[in-house]
Tab-separated table of C-alpha atoms in Angstrom:
chain	number	residue	atom	x	y	z
U	9	MET	CA	9.874	-25.339	-51.333
U	10	VAL	CA	9.082	-24.833	-47.646
U	11	GLU	CA	11.116	-26.743	-45.097
U	12	HIS	CA	10.386	-26.838	-41.371
U	13	ARG	CA	13.175	-28.135	-39.189
U	14	ILE	CA	13.886	-27.535	-35.496
U	15	THR	CA	17.556	-27.570	-34.554
U	16	ASP	CA	17.302	-25.549	-31.321
U	17	TRP	CA	14.323	-26.540	-29.202
U	18	ASP	CA	15.024	-23.901	-26.555
U	19	ASN	CA	14.851	-21.158	-29.171
U	20	ALA	CA	11.742	-22.700	-30.696
U	21	TYR	CA	9.860	-22.086	-27.441
U	22	ALA	CA	11.571	-18.792	-26.474
U	23	ASN	CA	9.003	-16.018	-26.837
U	24	GLY	CA	10.354	-12.839	-25.248
U	25	ALA	CA	13.773	-13.154	-26.866
U	26	ASN	CA	12.182	-13.300	-30.309
U	27	ILE	CA	9.750	-10.381	-29.947
U	28	ALA	CA	10.836	-6.773	-30.389
U	29	GLY	CA	10.430	-5.188	-26.971
U	30	GLY	CA	9.525	-8.558	-25.527
U	31	HIS	CA	11.281	-7.698	-22.270
U	32	ARG	CA	8.279	-5.505	-21.368
U	33	TRP	CA	6.182	-8.556	-20.606
U	34	PRO	CA	4.876	-9.869	-18.247
U	35	ALA	CA	5.312	-6.614	-16.263
U	36	ALA	CA	3.302	-4.724	-18.914
U	37	TRP	CA	0.159	-6.544	-17.759
U	38	ASP	CA	0.467	-5.704	-14.066
U	39	GLY	CA	-0.715	-2.085	-14.190
U	40	PRO	CA	-3.871	-2.652	-16.280
U	41	ALA	CA	-4.696	-5.730	-14.199
U	42	GLN	CA	-4.421	-3.842	-10.908
U	43	ALA	CA	-6.478	-0.935	-12.230
U	44	PHE	CA	-9.243	-3.313	-13.315
U	45	ARG	CA	-9.322	-5.059	-9.925
U	46	GLU	CA	-9.495	-1.736	-8.118
U	47	LYS	CA	-12.287	-0.467	-10.373
U	48	LEU	CA	-14.487	-3.526	-9.957
U	49	SER	CA	-13.710	-3.788	-6.248
U	50	ALA	CA	-14.888	-0.186	-5.779
U	51	GLN	CA	-18.112	-1.142	-7.574
U	52	GLY	CA	-18.617	-4.224	-5.398
U	53	ARG	CA	-18.205	-6.494	-8.426
U	54	ALA	CA	-14.978	-8.290	-7.482
U	55	ARG	CA	-14.471	-11.126	-5.022
U	56	LEU	CA	-10.750	-11.668	-4.571
U	57	ASP	CA	-8.717	-14.622	-3.317
U	58	ILE	CA	-11.542	-17.137	-3.049
U	59	VAL	CA	-10.100	-20.357	-1.622
U	60	TYR	CA	-10.569	-23.527	-3.675
U	61	GLY	CA	-7.923	-25.817	-2.150
U	62	GLU	CA	-5.331	-26.198	0.571
U	63	ALA	CA	-2.225	-25.011	-1.310
U	64	PRO	CA	-1.133	-21.376	-0.803
U	65	ARG	CA	-1.840	-20.492	-4.443
U	66	SER	CA	-5.207	-22.262	-4.573
U	67	ARG	CA	-7.137	-19.023	-4.927
U	68	PHE	CA	-9.191	-17.389	-7.640
U	69	ASP	CA	-10.722	-13.979	-8.293
U	70	LEU	CA	-14.306	-13.627	-9.491
U	71	PHE	CA	-15.456	-10.608	-11.474
U	72	VAL	CA	-19.172	-10.132	-12.157
U	73	PRO	CA	-21.279	-7.915	-14.437
U	74	PRO	CA	-23.769	-5.351	-13.039
U	75	ASN	CA	-26.706	-7.719	-13.561
U	76	ALA	CA	-27.191	-11.462	-13.079
U	77	PRO	CA	-24.479	-13.274	-15.069
U	78	LYS	CA	-25.383	-15.015	-18.308
U	79	GLY	CA	-22.852	-17.709	-17.418
U	80	LEU	CA	-19.269	-18.204	-16.331
U	81	VAL	CA	-15.930	-17.795	-18.098
U	82	VAL	CA	-12.782	-19.238	-16.536
U	83	PHE	CA	-9.458	-17.799	-17.711
U	84	ILE	CA	-6.311	-19.816	-16.918
U	85	HIS	CA	-3.012	-17.959	-17.017
U	86	GLY	CA	0.147	-19.180	-18.703
U	87	GLY	CA	3.824	-18.942	-17.828
U	88	TYR	CA	5.036	-22.418	-18.810
U	89	TRP	CA	3.364	-23.891	-15.678
U	90	MET	CA	6.171	-22.357	-13.587
U	91	GLU	CA	5.599	-18.583	-13.629
U	92	SER	CA	2.939	-15.883	-13.279
U	93	HIS	CA	-0.064	-15.267	-11.040
U	94	LYS	CA	-3.719	-14.445	-11.498
U	95	ASN	CA	-3.076	-10.824	-10.496
U	96	SER	CA	-1.273	-10.108	-13.781
U	97	TRP	CA	-4.274	-10.937	-15.956
U	98	SER	CA	-7.362	-9.392	-14.314
U	99	HIS	CA	-7.961	-6.802	-17.061
U	100	LEU	CA	-8.567	-9.596	-19.563
U	101	ALA	CA	-11.867	-10.280	-17.803
U	102	ALA	CA	-13.225	-6.963	-19.092
U	103	GLY	CA	-14.446	-8.302	-22.423
U	104	ALA	CA	-16.530	-11.184	-21.096
U	105	VAL	CA	-17.793	-9.133	-18.123
U	106	GLY	CA	-18.817	-6.447	-20.595
U	107	ARG	CA	-20.902	-9.046	-22.415
U	108	GLY	CA	-22.670	-10.059	-19.216
U	109	PHE	CA	-20.601	-13.018	-18.006
U	110	ALA	CA	-18.882	-13.626	-14.700
U	111	VAL	CA	-15.162	-14.372	-15.021
U	112	ALA	CA	-13.076	-16.494	-12.657
U	113	MET	CA	-9.280	-16.268	-12.773
U	114	PRO	CA	-7.388	-18.875	-10.725
U	115	SER	CA	-3.797	-19.181	-9.654
U	116	TYR	CA	-2.304	-22.627	-9.115
U	117	THR	CA	0.775	-24.275	-7.664
U	118	LEU	CA	3.762	-23.867	-9.972
U	119	CYS	CA	6.384	-26.360	-11.081
U	120	PRO	CA	8.657	-27.700	-9.637
U	121	ARG	CA	6.586	-27.688	-6.412
U	122	THR	CA	4.104	-29.846	-8.305
U	123	ARG	CA	3.918	-31.599	-11.662
U	124	ILE	CA	1.794	-30.568	-14.624
U	125	SER	CA	-0.589	-33.393	-13.746
U	126	GLY	CA	-1.004	-31.824	-10.307
U	127	ILE	CA	-1.791	-28.447	-11.861
U	128	VAL	CA	-4.424	-30.102	-14.053
U	129	ASN	CA	-6.201	-31.365	-10.935
U	130	GLU	CA	-5.929	-28.002	-9.171
U	131	VAL	CA	-7.422	-26.153	-12.127
U	132	ALA	CA	-10.300	-28.629	-12.248
U	133	ALA	CA	-10.954	-27.934	-8.553
U	134	ALA	CA	-10.919	-24.180	-9.184
U	135	ILE	CA	-13.372	-24.519	-12.059
U	136	GLY	CA	-15.641	-26.698	-9.924
U	137	LYS	CA	-15.699	-24.165	-7.079
U	138	ALA	CA	-16.368	-21.241	-9.415
U	139	ALA	CA	-19.077	-23.174	-11.277
U	140	ALA	CA	-20.861	-23.795	-7.979
U	141	MET	CA	-21.040	-20.024	-7.459
U	142	VAL	CA	-22.339	-18.997	-10.907
U	143	ASP	CA	-25.216	-20.564	-12.805
U	144	GLY	CA	-25.452	-20.993	-16.552
U	145	PRO	CA	-23.153	-22.166	-19.327
U	146	LEU	CA	-19.415	-22.474	-18.732
U	147	MET	CA	-16.704	-21.313	-21.123
U	148	LEU	CA	-13.000	-22.045	-20.633
U	149	THR	CA	-10.033	-20.158	-22.002
U	150	GLY	CA	-6.347	-19.830	-21.256
U	151	HIS	CA	-3.102	-18.560	-22.690
U	152	SER	CA	-0.042	-20.682	-23.571
U	153	ALA	CA	0.284	-23.186	-20.697
U	154	GLY	CA	-3.185	-21.982	-19.720
U	155	GLY	CA	-4.385	-22.936	-23.195
U	156	HIS	CA	-3.084	-26.427	-22.512
U	157	LEU	CA	-4.939	-26.525	-19.192
U	158	ALA	CA	-8.193	-25.264	-20.708
U	159	SER	CA	-8.183	-27.859	-23.487
U	160	ARG	CA	-7.078	-30.589	-21.053
U	161	MET	CA	-10.303	-29.984	-19.114
U	162	VAL	CA	-12.419	-31.198	-22.043
U	163	ALA	CA	-10.446	-34.305	-22.874
U	164	GLU	CA	-12.242	-37.583	-22.352
U	165	ALA	CA	-10.056	-38.272	-19.303
U	166	SER	CA	-10.958	-34.951	-17.685
U	167	PRO	CA	-10.737	-34.391	-13.928
U	168	LEU	CA	-13.810	-32.142	-14.075
U	169	ALA	CA	-16.863	-33.392	-12.226
U	170	SER	CA	-19.433	-34.751	-14.672
U	171	ASP	CA	-22.004	-32.026	-13.988
U	172	VAL	CA	-19.414	-29.303	-14.561
U	173	ALA	CA	-18.198	-30.982	-17.748
U	174	LEU	CA	-21.760	-31.087	-19.059
U	175	ARG	CA	-22.108	-27.336	-18.500
U	176	THR	CA	-18.968	-26.605	-20.534
U	177	ARG	CA	-20.125	-25.115	-23.822
U	178	LYS	CA	-16.916	-23.890	-25.431
U	179	VAL	CA	-13.137	-23.727	-25.072
U	180	VAL	CA	-10.781	-21.168	-26.603
U	181	SER	CA	-7.148	-22.224	-26.315
U	182	ILE	CA	-4.971	-19.162	-26.990
U	183	SER	CA	-1.439	-20.046	-28.133
U	184	GLY	CA	-1.922	-23.358	-26.385
U	185	LEU	CA	0.675	-26.081	-25.893
U	186	HIS	CA	-1.138	-29.281	-26.724
U	187	ASP	CA	1.679	-31.813	-27.131
U	188	LEU	CA	4.103	-31.788	-24.190
U	189	ARG	CA	6.672	-34.117	-25.745
U	190	PRO	CA	8.783	-31.424	-27.506
U	191	LEU	CA	9.227	-29.591	-24.205
U	192	MET	CA	11.189	-32.579	-22.945
U	193	PHE	CA	13.988	-31.443	-25.298
U	194	THR	CA	14.210	-27.960	-23.745
U	195	ALA	CA	15.924	-26.529	-20.687
U	196	LEU	CA	12.428	-25.806	-19.372
U	197	ASN	CA	12.218	-29.466	-18.467
U	198	GLU	CA	14.814	-28.990	-15.748
U	199	THR	CA	11.923	-27.361	-13.873
U	200	LEU	CA	8.905	-29.074	-15.429
U	201	ASN	CA	10.287	-32.637	-15.103
U	202	ILE	CA	7.979	-33.955	-17.822
U	203	ASP	CA	8.602	-37.617	-18.534
U	204	GLU	CA	7.202	-39.784	-21.305
U	205	ARG	CA	4.385	-41.103	-19.151
U	206	GLU	CA	3.193	-37.636	-18.168
U	207	ALA	CA	3.525	-36.322	-21.700
U	208	LEU	CA	1.281	-39.113	-22.956
U	209	SER	CA	-1.315	-38.679	-20.208
U	210	GLU	CA	-1.476	-34.871	-20.118
U	211	SER	CA	-1.137	-33.804	-23.769
U	212	PRO	CA	-4.598	-32.937	-25.167
U	213	ALA	CA	-3.427	-33.727	-28.692
U	214	LEU	CA	-2.732	-37.290	-27.572
U	215	LEU	CA	-6.120	-37.693	-25.871
U	216	ARG	CA	-9.658	-38.034	-27.122
U	217	PRO	CA	-12.038	-35.083	-26.678
U	218	ARG	CA	-15.224	-35.464	-24.682
U	219	GLN	CA	-18.333	-35.930	-26.770
U	220	GLY	CA	-19.762	-32.614	-27.959
U	221	VAL	CA	-16.609	-30.545	-27.391
U	222	ARG	CA	-16.437	-27.170	-29.165
U	223	ILE	CA	-12.941	-25.721	-29.252
U	224	THR	CA	-11.225	-22.844	-31.004
U	225	CYS	CA	-7.434	-22.876	-31.245
U	226	TRP	CA	-6.406	-19.224	-31.507
U	227	VAL	CA	-2.847	-18.067	-32.187
U	228	GLY	CA	-1.053	-14.923	-33.321
U	229	GLY	CA	0.300	-14.714	-36.849
U	230	GLY	CA	3.632	-13.416	-35.548
U	231	GLU	CA	4.265	-16.247	-33.087
U	232	ARG	CA	7.032	-18.811	-33.073
U	233	SER	CA	6.456	-21.590	-35.587
U	234	GLU	CA	6.068	-24.137	-32.788
U	235	PHE	CA	3.086	-22.268	-31.340
U	236	LEU	CA	1.495	-22.087	-34.766
U	237	ARG	CA	2.088	-25.817	-35.187
U	238	GLN	CA	0.822	-26.692	-31.708
U	239	SER	CA	-2.354	-24.696	-32.286
U	240	ALA	CA	-3.090	-26.303	-35.638
U	241	LEU	CA	-2.207	-29.731	-34.276
U	242	LEU	CA	-5.018	-29.938	-31.744
U	243	ALA	CA	-7.613	-28.524	-34.109
U	244	ASN	CA	-6.650	-31.043	-36.784
U	245	ILE	CA	-6.529	-34.085	-34.521
U	246	TRP	CA	-9.682	-33.356	-32.554
U	247	THR	CA	-11.633	-32.659	-35.743
U	248	GLY	CA	-10.968	-36.260	-36.731
U	249	LEU	CA	-12.136	-37.432	-33.299
U	250	GLY	CA	-15.540	-35.777	-33.479
U	251	ALA	CA	-14.992	-32.383	-31.851
U	252	ALA	CA	-16.272	-29.165	-33.394
U	253	THR	CA	-13.028	-27.265	-33.957
U	254	ASP	CA	-11.921	-23.950	-35.395
U	255	SER	CA	-8.393	-22.727	-35.991
U	256	VAL	CA	-7.780	-18.972	-36.048
U	257	ILE	CA	-4.541	-17.128	-36.823
U	258	GLU	CA	-4.924	-13.484	-35.775
U	259	PRO	CA	-2.727	-11.297	-37.993
U	260	ASP	CA	-0.082	-8.981	-36.546
U	261	ARG	CA	-0.198	-10.524	-33.075
U	262	HIS	CA	2.682	-12.061	-31.168
U	263	HIS	CA	2.677	-14.398	-28.179
U	264	PHE	CA	2.079	-11.670	-25.616
U	265	ASP	CA	-0.396	-9.293	-27.266
U	266	VAL	CA	-2.519	-12.082	-28.748
U	267	VAL	CA	-4.560	-12.083	-25.516
U	268	ASP	CA	-5.395	-8.373	-25.658
U	269	GLY	CA	-8.697	-8.962	-27.428
U	270	LEU	CA	-10.138	-10.480	-24.246
U	271	ALA	CA	-10.186	-7.001	-22.696
U	272	ASP	CA	-12.592	-5.749	-25.396
U	273	PRO	CA	-16.253	-6.861	-25.368
U	274	ASP	CA	-16.486	-6.411	-29.131
U	275	HIS	CA	-13.227	-8.066	-30.179
U	276	PRO	CA	-13.620	-11.268	-32.216
U	277	LEU	CA	-11.681	-13.198	-29.553
U	278	THR	CA	-14.183	-12.276	-26.853
U	279	ARG	CA	-17.130	-12.895	-29.144
U	280	THR	CA	-15.758	-16.292	-30.136
U	281	LEU	CA	-15.523	-17.186	-26.466
U	282	VAL	CA	-18.948	-16.125	-25.219
U	283	ASP	CA	-21.312	-15.795	-28.190
U	284	GLU	CA	-23.330	-18.770	-29.340
């Protein structure tokens, strides 16, 4: 008999405290990210801090391959909508760039200076600006809260411009949070301020997907049970609403190293994102 019961919602969503050596993140990403930015900048293949809006954090970096891009990937960072910055994740562009795609990595205003609904609109603006700079198909991915934001972009009630939405070929939500309602029971909500109305309007699992959506919900096998559940939840619900969905559990990966495959052009995570 298998029984799943949550008695401590804060612990259910606590990643670092439940990973051996988890205190090393997010700082462990900073060095590789800086080295990647410096390498591509020296090669003239990085455009940094491109402005897409009026807020101080409304900036994105664009990394390009040596030849004309095959299309555009947008990676949206996580951090529970209240932490992190694009500069910690740059190295994860290496996989898609290595397969011939341009990669945009935006920052956005963090809670509590804005609400999650405000972040959704900012990310849509960043994607629109980047899409205007790079031709071809568009792929979206993000980690944790970024996985929520990536999948939110392809809901029927998406803030993406219609032409940008039509270019979107695929989404990979990595350890995504697709139902915001449980977070209302955590101490995180002292900062996020999610209420019932916002949870209903901004949770991808509670929305219909746009017609023709292709989405992969990717999660590490060693993650908290809530992240496994949240990942399976969206894939299951959107399958029944007409989307083409896949659900992948990558063995021996936890919440922080599950993104590492994006740095490798030949890793299945990168190939899932950019290959047809």
